[in-house]
Amino acid sequence: MPSVHACQRKRASLSVTVFASPSSWIESDALTQCHQVAALDGMIHVAGMPDLHPGKGAPIGAAMTSTVLYPFLVGSDIGCGIAVFPIRLKRVVPEKLAARFPDLDHEPDDDDPAWDALDGDIPGGHTEGLGTVGRGNHFVELARVETVLDEAHANRLALAAGDLVLIVHSGSRGLGERILRAHTEVHGAGPAADAAAYLVAHDRAVRWGSLNRRLMAARVAYALGAEPVEPVVDVCHNLVEVRDGVYLHRKGAAPGDGRDVLVAGTRGTRSYLVAAHAGPEANFSVAHGAGRKMSRADALRRGKAKHTVEELRRTPVGSLVVCGDRQLLFEEAPTAYKRIEQVIGDLVDHKLATPVAATVPVVTYKTADVKRRRP
C-alpha cells in the first residue's frame, strides 16, 4: 500500500488527508493551513493533493467539503482552469512561432476573427479582460505530445505522439476578483450570507473563465496560421460545487471523478494529461499542477543569483519563453516548483489518476515582450 503523509491522522473532529508520499515536499505551513480550514464551522473533510502549498489564508492544492459555503476557500480567481486544444501547424520552428504569438496582455480588437469562435453570450456582459491571460502562474503554451502512456485513453481523445496542442491556463480575471471582494468587504473570511446568490455569481465566473480560455486559444491559433478547434480538455480547478448536499470547495485542485485533467508542470518540464478517478476520501479531486516549493520572493532572490534573463528565456527542454516581465521570469522559473513526476507518481500510487500522455513545451507565453507592448 502506498504511504500517505502523516497529516492523514485524524484529530478529534478534524479530518485531513494529504495524498503525498513521505519523500514529497510538503511545507509545514501548508499542513497548518489544512488543519485551520478543517477547524472551521461546518467543515467535514480536507483533502490535500501532492502539489499542496501555502496560500493567502487557505492552502492551494486542496479540496474541502463543508456544510457551510466559504468564498475565501475558492479565492478571487473563480473559474481558473486549464484547457487543451489540438492544433495543426505545417512547420514547427520555436523562434518563428514565438515571434508570432499575439499580445495576450490586451483584449483582441473588435475585428479579430477569434471572436467568431465564441458561442453564446458573454456571462454577465463582462468584457473587461476577456481574451487575456493575466499574470502569476497563468500561461498559454504550444506543446508537443511527447509520449503516449495509455493508448486507449489517448485514442479516445484523438491524441498521438508528435501531435501539437495549445495548453491554456487562466481564469475569470477581474470578474472573479470583484465577486470575492464584494463578499470580503462585508464578511471577511466568513461564510456566504446568501449561498444561492454567491453561487449564481460564481457560476457566471466559471463560464467566463472557460470562455476566456477558448478565446485565447482561437487568438493564438489564428496568429500561428491554424484554425481554432474545440478543446479536448477544459477543467476548472478554482470552484465550489454542491455535491451530495454539501459544498465541495476546490482551490488549486481539479475535479477528479471521471474527468480528463492536464496536470501542468513548468515551462521547462513536461506536463501530464491524466484520466482521473478519485474517490470520496480525496473529495473526488486530483492535483492541478506541480505546486510551488518556493515563494515568489525566494524564487526571485535565488534565481537572480543563479541565472540570467536570457538563460531563463530558453528552457532545459529547448523551448522558448515569451515574457517581457523580468521579475516574472524569475518568480515562475522551473526551479520554483516541485518535480511534476513526483506529483504524478503520488496520484498514481494513491490510485487517483492514470497517466495518459506527457507533453513537452515548445513555446510558453507568460506576458508580451516589452518591445511589443502597445503604447
mmCIF file of C-alpha atoms in Angstrom:
data_model
loop_
_atom_site.group_PDB
_atom_site.id
_atom_site.type_symbol
_atom_site.label_atom_id
_atom_site.label_comp_id
_atom_site.label_asym_id
_atom_site.label_seq_id
_atom_site.Cartn_x
_atom_site.Cartn_y
_atom_site.Cartn_z
ATOM 1 C CA MET A 1 0.000 0.000 0.000
ATOM 2 C CA PRO A 2 1.294 3.494 -0.759
ATOM 3 C CA SER A 3 2.274 5.585 2.209
ATOM 4 C CA VAL A 4 0.203 8.645 2.990
ATOM 5 C CA HIS A 5 1.527 11.811 4.548
ATOM 6 C CA ALA A 6 1.327 11.974 8.333
ATOM 7 C CA CYS A 7 -1.297 14.684 8.029
ATOM 8 C CA GLN A 8 -3.761 11.866 7.327
ATOM 9 C CA ARG A 9 -4.062 11.169 11.043
ATOM 10 C CA LYS A 10 -7.447 12.278 12.309
ATOM 11 C CA ARG A 11 -7.585 14.621 15.296
ATOM 12 C CA ALA A 12 -10.843 14.709 17.194
ATOM 13 C CA SER A 13 -13.310 16.433 14.855
ATOM 14 C CA LEU A 14 -10.642 17.425 12.349
ATOM 15 C CA SER A 15 -10.419 15.339 9.180
ATOM 16 C CA VAL A 16 -7.413 15.985 6.956
ATOM 17 C CA THR A 17 -5.779 13.692 4.411
ATOM 18 C CA VAL A 18 -2.796 14.626 2.248
ATOM 19 C CA PHE A 19 -2.164 12.338 -0.701
ATOM 20 C CA ALA A 20 1.602 12.608 -0.805
ATOM 21 C CA SER A 21 4.432 10.223 -0.069
ATOM 22 C CA PRO A 22 6.928 10.946 2.741
ATOM 23 C CA SER A 23 9.512 11.921 0.113
ATOM 24 C CA SER A 24 7.231 14.607 -1.354
ATOM 25 C CA TRP A 25 7.951 18.197 -0.385
ATOM 26 C CA ILE A 26 5.011 19.488 1.676
ATOM 27 C CA GLU A 27 5.615 22.681 3.681
ATOM 28 C CA SER A 28 4.571 22.694 7.316
ATOM 29 C CA ASP A 29 2.721 25.974 6.706
ATOM 30 C CA ALA A 30 0.521 24.196 4.166
ATOM 31 C CA LEU A 31 -0.284 21.449 6.674
ATOM 32 C CA THR A 32 -1.080 24.075 9.293
ATOM 33 C CA GLN A 33 -3.463 25.793 6.886
ATOM 34 C CA CYS A 34 -5.182 22.470 6.183
ATOM 35 C CA HIS A 35 -5.882 21.980 9.883
ATOM 36 C CA GLN A 36 -7.002 25.585 10.290
ATOM 37 C CA VAL A 37 -9.513 25.070 7.495
ATOM 38 C CA ALA A 38 -10.610 21.733 8.973
ATOM 39 C CA ALA A 39 -11.458 23.562 12.209
ATOM 40 C CA LEU A 40 -13.921 25.940 10.519
ATOM 41 C CA ASP A 41 -17.596 25.643 11.409
ATOM 42 C CA GLY A 42 -19.313 23.018 9.301
ATOM 43 C CA MET A 43 -16.112 21.599 7.804
ATOM 44 C CA ILE A 44 -16.293 17.888 7.046
ATOM 45 C CA HIS A 45 -13.068 16.882 5.325
ATOM 46 C CA VAL A 46 -9.944 18.472 3.825
ATOM 47 C CA ALA A 47 -8.093 16.552 1.102
ATOM 48 C CA GLY A 48 -4.622 17.838 0.224
ATOM 49 C CA MET A 49 -3.166 16.977 -3.151
ATOM 50 C CA PRO A 50 0.536 16.172 -3.733
ATOM 51 C CA ASP A 51 1.039 19.713 -5.104
ATOM 52 C CA LEU A 52 -0.193 21.205 -1.797
ATOM 53 C CA HIS A 53 1.427 24.516 -0.795
ATOM 54 C CA PRO A 54 0.527 27.530 1.362
ATOM 55 C CA GLY A 55 -1.804 30.202 0.015
ATOM 56 C CA LYS A 56 -3.152 33.501 1.304
ATOM 57 C CA GLY A 57 -5.195 32.287 4.245
ATOM 58 C CA ALA A 58 -6.004 28.880 2.797
ATOM 59 C CA PRO A 59 -3.999 26.047 1.236
ATOM 60 C CA ILE A 60 -3.572 25.736 -2.530
ATOM 61 C CA GLY A 61 -3.896 22.223 -3.874
ATOM 62 C CA ALA A 62 -6.778 21.249 -1.604
ATOM 63 C CA ALA A 63 -10.390 20.120 -1.873
ATOM 64 C CA MET A 64 -12.587 20.902 1.133
ATOM 65 C CA THR A 65 -16.125 19.743 1.967
ATOM 66 C CA SER A 66 -18.376 21.634 4.351
ATOM 67 C CA THR A 67 -21.993 22.216 5.237
ATOM 68 C CA VAL A 68 -21.127 25.929 5.032
ATOM 69 C CA LEU A 69 -20.032 27.802 1.895
ATOM 70 C CA TYR A 70 -16.803 29.801 2.354
ATOM 71 C CA PRO A 71 -15.973 32.045 -0.662
ATOM 72 C CA PHE A 72 -12.400 32.659 0.510
ATOM 73 C CA LEU A 73 -11.655 28.938 0.088
ATOM 74 C CA VAL A 74 -12.232 29.364 -3.653
ATOM 75 C CA GLY A 75 -10.412 32.679 -3.822
ATOM 76 C CA SER A 76 -10.563 35.543 -6.276
ATOM 77 C CA ASP A 77 -9.729 33.673 -9.476
ATOM 78 C CA ILE A 78 -13.017 31.789 -9.629
ATOM 79 C CA GLY A 79 -13.156 29.595 -12.699
ATOM 80 C CA CYS A 80 -9.411 29.355 -13.181
ATOM 81 C CA GLY A 81 -8.580 26.179 -15.057
ATOM 82 C CA ILE A 82 -6.615 24.500 -17.817
ATOM 83 C CA ALA A 83 -7.854 23.671 -21.306
ATOM 84 C CA VAL A 84 -6.115 21.664 -24.027
ATOM 85 C CA PHE A 85 -6.736 22.383 -27.713
ATOM 86 C CA PRO A 86 -5.302 20.303 -30.585
ATOM 87 C CA ILE A 87 -3.582 22.453 -33.221
ATOM 88 C CA ARG A 88 -2.114 21.613 -36.632
ATOM 89 C CA LEU A 89 0.916 23.507 -37.921
ATOM 90 C CA LYS A 90 2.955 22.917 -41.070
ATOM 91 C CA ARG A 91 6.338 23.799 -39.602
ATOM 92 C CA VAL A 92 7.483 23.981 -36.017
ATOM 93 C CA VAL A 93 10.320 26.458 -35.588
ATOM 94 C CA PRO A 94 10.152 27.732 -31.990
ATOM 95 C CA GLU A 95 11.849 31.073 -32.725
ATOM 96 C CA LYS A 96 9.447 31.911 -35.536
ATOM 97 C CA LEU A 97 6.379 30.727 -33.642
ATOM 98 C CA ALA A 98 7.332 32.689 -30.522
ATOM 99 C CA ALA A 99 7.524 35.870 -32.603
ATOM 100 C CA ARG A 100 4.013 35.245 -33.965
ATOM 101 C CA PHE A 101 2.235 34.879 -30.624
ATOM 102 C CA PRO A 102 -0.386 37.626 -30.221
ATOM 103 C CA ASP A 103 -0.298 40.118 -27.364
ATOM 104 C CA LEU A 104 -2.428 38.323 -24.787
ATOM 105 C CA ASP A 105 -1.980 41.125 -22.266
ATOM 106 C CA HIS A 106 -4.562 43.160 -24.174
ATOM 107 C CA GLU A 107 -8.062 42.373 -25.329
ATOM 108 C CA PRO A 108 -8.494 41.464 -29.020
ATOM 109 C CA ASP A 109 -9.596 44.146 -31.459
ATOM 110 C CA ASP A 110 -13.244 44.257 -32.480
ATOM 111 C CA ASP A 111 -12.398 42.829 -35.905
ATOM 112 C CA ASP A 112 -10.302 39.936 -34.566
ATOM 113 C CA PRO A 113 -11.635 36.702 -36.144
ATOM 114 C CA ALA A 114 -11.134 34.903 -32.813
ATOM 115 C CA TRP A 115 -14.440 36.384 -31.618
ATOM 116 C CA ASP A 116 -16.212 34.099 -34.105
ATOM 117 C CA ALA A 117 -15.018 31.077 -32.139
ATOM 118 C CA LEU A 118 -17.252 32.018 -29.209
ATOM 119 C CA ASP A 119 -20.754 30.614 -28.813
ATOM 120 C CA GLY A 120 -23.448 32.261 -26.743
ATOM 121 C CA ASP A 121 -23.485 35.424 -24.700
ATOM 122 C CA ILE A 122 -20.623 36.707 -22.579
ATOM 123 C CA PRO A 123 -21.534 35.858 -18.943
ATOM 124 C CA GLY A 124 -22.734 38.967 -17.170
ATOM 125 C CA GLY A 125 -21.822 41.033 -20.212
ATOM 126 C CA HIS A 126 -18.368 41.384 -18.606
ATOM 127 C CA THR A 127 -15.905 42.120 -21.426
ATOM 128 C CA GLU A 128 -13.067 43.682 -19.421
ATOM 129 C CA GLY A 129 -10.002 41.461 -19.720
ATOM 130 C CA LEU A 130 -11.713 38.913 -21.948
ATOM 131 C CA GLY A 131 -9.165 37.177 -24.148
ATOM 132 C CA THR A 132 -6.208 37.961 -21.857
ATOM 133 C CA VAL A 133 -4.048 35.593 -19.848
ATOM 134 C CA GLY A 134 -3.221 37.555 -16.686
ATOM 135 C CA ARG A 135 -0.081 37.166 -14.605
ATOM 136 C CA GLY A 136 1.199 34.880 -11.869
ATOM 137 C CA ASN A 137 1.288 31.241 -12.915
ATOM 138 C CA HIS A 138 -1.082 31.714 -15.862
ATOM 139 C CA PHE A 139 0.240 30.868 -19.321
ATOM 140 C CA VAL A 140 -0.556 29.824 -22.871
ATOM 141 C CA GLU A 141 1.722 27.131 -24.225
ATOM 142 C CA LEU A 142 2.302 25.470 -27.550
ATOM 143 C CA ALA A 143 3.343 21.941 -26.605
ATOM 144 C CA ARG A 144 4.045 18.629 -28.281
ATOM 145 C CA VAL A 145 2.694 15.269 -27.163
ATOM 146 C CA GLU A 146 5.997 13.614 -26.371
ATOM 147 C CA THR A 147 4.843 10.222 -25.111
ATOM 148 C CA VAL A 148 1.565 8.323 -25.021
ATOM 149 C CA LEU A 149 1.332 6.427 -21.741
ATOM 150 C CA ASP A 150 -2.137 4.907 -22.106
ATOM 151 C CA GLU A 151 -3.076 4.250 -25.710
ATOM 152 C CA ALA A 152 -6.761 3.552 -25.108
ATOM 153 C CA HIS A 153 -7.323 6.832 -23.282
ATOM 154 C CA ALA A 154 -5.216 8.749 -25.796
ATOM 155 C CA ASN A 155 -7.179 7.285 -28.703
ATOM 156 C CA ARG A 156 -10.403 8.351 -27.011
ATOM 157 C CA LEU A 157 -9.076 11.924 -27.038
ATOM 158 C CA ALA A 158 -7.709 11.516 -30.603
ATOM 159 C CA LEU A 159 -4.172 12.334 -29.442
ATOM 160 C CA ALA A 160 -0.970 10.665 -30.638
ATOM 161 C CA ALA A 161 2.741 11.116 -30.039
ATOM 162 C CA GLY A 162 4.039 14.063 -32.038
ATOM 163 C CA ASP A 163 0.719 15.932 -32.060
ATOM 164 C CA LEU A 164 0.717 19.607 -31.129
ATOM 165 C CA VAL A 165 -1.597 21.133 -28.545
ATOM 166 C CA LEU A 166 -2.282 24.541 -27.049
ATOM 167 C CA ILE A 167 -2.448 24.489 -23.247
ATOM 168 C CA VAL A 168 -4.282 27.489 -21.804
ATOM 169 C CA HIS A 169 -4.198 28.225 -18.065
ATOM 170 C CA SER A 170 -6.238 31.223 -16.957
ATOM 171 C CA GLY A 171 -9.424 32.195 -15.154
ATOM 172 C CA SER A 172 -12.037 34.873 -14.657
ATOM 173 C CA ARG A 173 -9.626 37.807 -14.329
ATOM 174 C CA GLY A 174 -11.255 40.880 -12.776
ATOM 175 C CA LEU A 175 -14.717 39.333 -12.653
ATOM 176 C CA GLY A 176 -13.817 36.739 -10.025
ATOM 177 C CA GLU A 177 -11.840 39.284 -8.049
ATOM 178 C CA ARG A 178 -14.855 41.593 -7.968
ATOM 179 C CA ILE A 179 -17.111 38.774 -6.707
ATOM 180 C CA LEU A 180 -14.771 37.858 -3.847
ATOM 181 C CA ARG A 181 -14.179 41.499 -2.904
ATOM 182 C CA ALA A 182 -17.915 42.127 -2.648
ATOM 183 C CA HIS A 183 -18.075 39.302 -0.105
ATOM 184 C CA THR A 184 -14.917 40.017 1.918
ATOM 185 C CA GLU A 185 -15.636 43.731 2.300
ATOM 186 C CA VAL A 186 -18.690 42.764 4.349
ATOM 187 C CA HIS A 187 -17.981 39.285 5.720
ATOM 188 C CA GLY A 188 -14.196 38.889 5.576
ATOM 189 C CA ALA A 189 -13.251 35.201 5.615
ATOM 190 C CA GLY A 190 -16.656 34.257 6.966
ATOM 191 C CA PRO A 191 -19.299 32.174 5.215
ATOM 192 C CA ALA A 192 -21.513 33.419 2.415
ATOM 193 C CA ALA A 193 -24.540 35.202 3.874
ATOM 194 C CA ASP A 194 -26.581 34.143 0.839
ATOM 195 C CA ALA A 195 -25.086 30.956 -0.607
ATOM 196 C CA ALA A 196 -27.537 30.840 -3.509
ATOM 197 C CA ALA A 197 -26.699 34.387 -4.595
ATOM 198 C CA TYR A 198 -22.963 33.693 -4.376
ATOM 199 C CA LEU A 199 -23.348 30.548 -6.465
ATOM 200 C CA VAL A 200 -25.143 32.461 -9.215
ATOM 201 C CA ALA A 201 -22.255 34.924 -9.464
ATOM 202 C CA HIS A 202 -19.711 32.107 -9.046
ATOM 203 C CA ASP A 203 -21.213 30.024 -11.855
ATOM 204 C CA ARG A 204 -21.113 33.058 -14.128
ATOM 205 C CA ALA A 205 -17.388 33.479 -13.417
ATOM 206 C CA VAL A 206 -16.736 29.771 -14.088
ATOM 207 C CA ARG A 207 -18.407 30.059 -17.503
ATOM 208 C CA TRP A 208 -16.483 33.275 -18.168
ATOM 209 C CA GLY A 209 -13.166 31.564 -17.390
ATOM 210 C CA SER A 210 -13.881 28.774 -19.856
ATOM 211 C CA LEU A 211 -14.906 31.297 -22.498
ATOM 212 C CA ASN A 212 -11.710 33.237 -21.856
ATOM 213 C CA ARG A 213 -9.568 30.145 -22.461
ATOM 214 C CA ARG A 214 -11.378 29.431 -25.731
ATOM 215 C CA LEU A 215 -10.945 32.980 -26.956
ATOM 216 C CA MET A 216 -7.214 32.961 -26.205
ATOM 217 C CA ALA A 217 -6.756 29.610 -27.923
ATOM 218 C CA ALA A 218 -8.508 30.987 -31.013
ATOM 219 C CA ARG A 219 -6.333 34.117 -30.971
ATOM 220 C CA VAL A 220 -3.151 32.035 -30.848
ATOM 221 C CA ALA A 221 -4.365 29.540 -33.446
ATOM 222 C CA TYR A 222 -5.105 32.276 -35.978
ATOM 223 C CA ALA A 223 -1.805 34.028 -35.231
ATOM 224 C CA LEU A 224 0.108 30.786 -35.890
ATOM 225 C CA GLY A 225 -1.779 30.080 -39.117
ATOM 226 C CA ALA A 226 -4.143 27.403 -37.808
ATOM 227 C CA GLU A 227 -7.897 27.027 -37.376
ATOM 228 C CA PRO A 228 -9.412 27.072 -33.877
ATOM 229 C CA VAL A 229 -10.940 23.829 -32.622
ATOM 230 C CA GLU A 230 -12.887 22.712 -29.563
ATOM 231 C CA PRO A 231 -10.834 21.680 -26.508
ATOM 232 C CA VAL A 232 -10.340 18.013 -25.672
ATOM 233 C CA VAL A 233 -9.914 19.025 -22.022
ATOM 234 C CA ASP A 234 -11.285 22.047 -20.154
ATOM 235 C CA VAL A 235 -11.291 21.629 -16.385
ATOM 236 C CA CYS A 236 -11.655 24.306 -13.738
ATOM 237 C CA HIS A 237 -9.621 23.993 -10.517
ATOM 238 C CA ASN A 238 -10.897 27.009 -8.506
ATOM 239 C CA LEU A 239 -14.574 26.479 -7.797
ATOM 240 C CA VAL A 240 -17.228 25.240 -5.404
ATOM 241 C CA GLU A 241 -19.926 22.720 -6.238
ATOM 242 C CA VAL A 242 -22.861 21.305 -4.328
ATOM 243 C CA ARG A 243 -22.303 17.570 -4.078
ATOM 244 C CA ASP A 244 -24.291 15.108 -2.002
ATOM 245 C CA GLY A 245 -25.906 18.008 -0.175
ATOM 246 C CA VAL A 246 -22.647 19.682 0.937
ATOM 247 C CA TYR A 247 -20.307 22.291 -0.500
ATOM 248 C CA LEU A 248 -17.157 20.965 -2.143
ATOM 249 C CA HIS A 249 -14.603 23.795 -2.406
ATOM 250 C CA ARG A 250 -11.585 23.368 -4.660
ATOM 251 C CA LYS A 251 -8.596 25.711 -4.529
ATOM 252 C CA GLY A 252 -5.933 24.582 -6.965
ATOM 253 C CA ALA A 253 -7.486 21.119 -7.192
ATOM 254 C CA ALA A 254 -9.137 19.666 -10.273
ATOM 255 C CA PRO A 255 -12.338 17.595 -10.369
ATOM 256 C CA GLY A 256 -11.165 14.002 -10.326
ATOM 257 C CA ASP A 257 -14.299 11.943 -10.806
ATOM 258 C CA GLY A 258 -14.062 10.528 -14.310
ATOM 259 C CA ARG A 259 -12.525 13.655 -15.819
ATOM 260 C CA ASP A 260 -9.532 14.149 -18.101
ATOM 261 C CA VAL A 261 -7.153 16.621 -16.459
ATOM 262 C CA LEU A 262 -3.965 18.333 -17.634
ATOM 263 C CA VAL A 263 -1.647 18.452 -14.617
ATOM 264 C CA ALA A 264 0.705 21.297 -15.516
ATOM 265 C CA GLY A 265 4.425 21.030 -14.950
ATOM 266 C CA THR A 266 6.522 24.122 -15.628
ATOM 267 C CA ARG A 267 7.694 25.962 -18.731
ATOM 268 C CA GLY A 268 10.867 23.854 -18.584
ATOM 269 C CA THR A 269 9.426 20.417 -17.820
ATOM 270 C CA ARG A 270 6.773 18.014 -19.005
ATOM 271 C CA SER A 271 3.094 18.287 -18.202
ATOM 272 C CA TYR A 272 0.857 15.235 -17.900
ATOM 273 C CA LEU A 273 -2.605 14.510 -19.193
ATOM 274 C CA VAL A 274 -4.298 12.092 -16.804
ATOM 275 C CA ALA A 275 -7.588 10.220 -16.590
ATOM 276 C CA ALA A 276 -8.765 10.978 -13.070
ATOM 277 C CA HIS A 277 -10.733 8.533 -10.918
ATOM 278 C CA ALA A 278 -10.510 9.937 -7.395
ATOM 279 C CA GLY A 279 -12.998 8.851 -4.750
ATOM 280 C CA PRO A 280 -14.599 10.402 -1.662
ATOM 281 C CA GLU A 281 -11.506 10.266 0.587
ATOM 282 C CA ALA A 282 -9.811 12.619 -1.915
ATOM 283 C CA ASN A 283 -13.005 14.661 -2.203
ATOM 284 C CA PHE A 284 -13.231 13.466 -5.806
ATOM 285 C CA SER A 285 -10.222 15.628 -6.732
ATOM 286 C CA VAL A 286 -6.705 15.473 -8.158
ATOM 287 C CA ALA A 287 -3.690 17.790 -8.381
ATOM 288 C CA HIS A 288 -3.745 20.652 -10.864
ATOM 289 C CA GLY A 289 -0.009 21.183 -11.297
ATOM 290 C CA ALA A 290 3.485 20.802 -9.901
ATOM 291 C CA GLY A 291 2.840 23.169 -6.973
ATOM 292 C CA ARG A 292 5.244 25.833 -5.752
ATOM 293 C CA LYS A 293 8.129 24.904 -3.485
ATOM 294 C CA MET A 294 9.469 28.482 -3.242
ATOM 295 C CA SER A 295 7.707 31.731 -2.517
ATOM 296 C CA ARG A 296 7.891 34.327 -5.255
ATOM 297 C CA ALA A 297 10.341 36.361 -3.169
ATOM 298 C CA ASP A 298 12.636 33.345 -2.677
ATOM 299 C CA ALA A 299 12.429 32.382 -6.346
ATOM 300 C CA LEU A 300 13.352 35.936 -7.359
ATOM 301 C CA ARG A 301 16.281 36.127 -4.943
ATOM 302 C CA ARG A 302 17.699 32.674 -5.700
ATOM 303 C CA GLY A 303 17.036 32.918 -9.421
ATOM 304 C CA LYS A 304 18.947 36.166 -9.817
ATOM 305 C CA ALA A 305 21.925 34.570 -8.093
ATOM 306 C CA LYS A 306 21.950 31.574 -10.449
ATOM 307 C CA HIS A 307 20.527 32.618 -13.810
ATOM 308 C CA THR A 308 20.493 35.410 -16.349
ATOM 309 C CA VAL A 309 17.327 36.613 -18.045
ATOM 310 C CA GLU A 310 18.428 35.106 -21.347
ATOM 311 C CA GLU A 311 19.071 31.734 -19.713
ATOM 312 C CA LEU A 312 15.500 31.698 -18.441
ATOM 313 C CA ARG A 313 14.057 32.519 -21.858
ATOM 314 C CA ARG A 314 15.308 29.189 -23.225
ATOM 315 C CA THR A 315 14.457 26.195 -21.105
ATOM 316 C CA PRO A 316 16.321 22.923 -20.425
ATOM 317 C CA VAL A 317 13.961 21.128 -22.835
ATOM 318 C CA GLY A 318 14.827 23.549 -25.668
ATOM 319 C CA SER A 319 11.590 25.520 -25.588
ATOM 320 C CA LEU A 320 11.281 29.302 -25.653
ATOM 321 C CA VAL A 321 9.560 31.609 -23.163
ATOM 322 C CA VAL A 322 7.786 34.784 -24.259
ATOM 323 C CA CYS A 323 7.916 37.065 -21.223
ATOM 324 C CA GLY A 324 8.706 40.763 -21.151
ATOM 325 C CA ASP A 325 8.483 40.939 -17.349
ATOM 326 C CA ARG A 326 11.929 40.097 -15.968
ATOM 327 C CA GLN A 327 10.719 39.679 -12.405
ATOM 328 C CA LEU A 328 8.038 37.234 -13.527
ATOM 329 C CA LEU A 329 10.675 35.210 -15.372
ATOM 330 C CA PHE A 330 12.479 34.568 -12.098
ATOM 331 C CA GLU A 331 9.340 34.133 -9.971
ATOM 332 C CA GLU A 332 7.994 31.491 -12.336
ATOM 333 C CA ALA A 333 11.286 29.710 -13.032
ATOM 334 C CA PRO A 334 11.012 25.904 -13.243
ATOM 335 C CA THR A 335 13.158 25.583 -10.103
ATOM 336 C CA ALA A 336 10.453 27.389 -8.085
ATOM 337 C CA TYR A 337 8.169 24.375 -8.491
ATOM 338 C CA LYS A 338 8.072 20.794 -7.277
ATOM 339 C CA ARG A 339 9.018 17.895 -9.535
ATOM 340 C CA ILE A 340 5.989 17.110 -11.682
ATOM 341 C CA GLU A 341 6.972 13.427 -11.860
ATOM 342 C CA GLN A 342 6.739 13.204 -8.069
ATOM 343 C CA VAL A 343 3.246 14.702 -8.144
ATOM 344 C CA ILE A 344 2.084 12.309 -10.861
ATOM 345 C CA GLY A 345 3.693 9.389 -9.042
ATOM 346 C CA ASP A 346 1.751 10.232 -5.893
ATOM 347 C CA LEU A 347 -1.522 10.423 -7.835
ATOM 348 C CA VAL A 348 -0.819 7.003 -9.325
ATOM 349 C CA ASP A 349 0.313 5.437 -6.025
ATOM 350 C CA HIS A 350 -2.880 6.575 -4.338
ATOM 351 C CA LYS A 351 -4.997 5.382 -7.263
ATOM 352 C CA LEU A 352 -6.347 8.846 -8.021
ATOM 353 C CA ALA A 353 -5.385 9.013 -11.702
ATOM 354 C CA THR A 354 -3.947 7.157 -14.683
ATOM 355 C CA PRO A 355 -1.335 8.992 -16.806
ATOM 356 C CA VAL A 356 -2.441 9.224 -20.438
ATOM 357 C CA ALA A 357 0.237 11.301 -22.165
ATOM 358 C CA ALA A 358 3.188 13.567 -21.445
ATOM 359 C CA THR A 359 3.597 16.892 -23.235
ATOM 360 C CA VAL A 360 6.744 18.970 -23.608
ATOM 361 C CA PRO A 361 6.772 22.754 -24.163
ATOM 362 C CA VAL A 362 7.681 24.334 -27.496
ATOM 363 C CA VAL A 363 6.766 27.979 -26.747
ATOM 364 C CA THR A 364 5.357 29.257 -23.446
ATOM 365 C CA TYR A 365 3.713 32.682 -23.324
ATOM 366 C CA LYS A 366 3.679 34.484 -19.973
ATOM 367 C CA THR A 367 3.388 38.155 -20.940
ATOM 368 C CA ALA A 368 4.245 40.149 -24.055
ATOM 369 C CA ASP A 369 7.798 41.298 -24.726
ATOM 370 C CA VAL A 370 8.244 44.946 -23.732
ATOM 371 C CA LYS A 371 9.100 45.935 -27.275
ATOM 372 C CA ARG A 372 5.775 44.544 -28.457
ATOM 373 C CA ARG A 373 3.596 46.251 -25.860
ATOM 374 C CA ARG A 374 1.070 48.746 -27.026
ATOM 375 C CA PRO A 375 1.619 52.381 -26.071
#
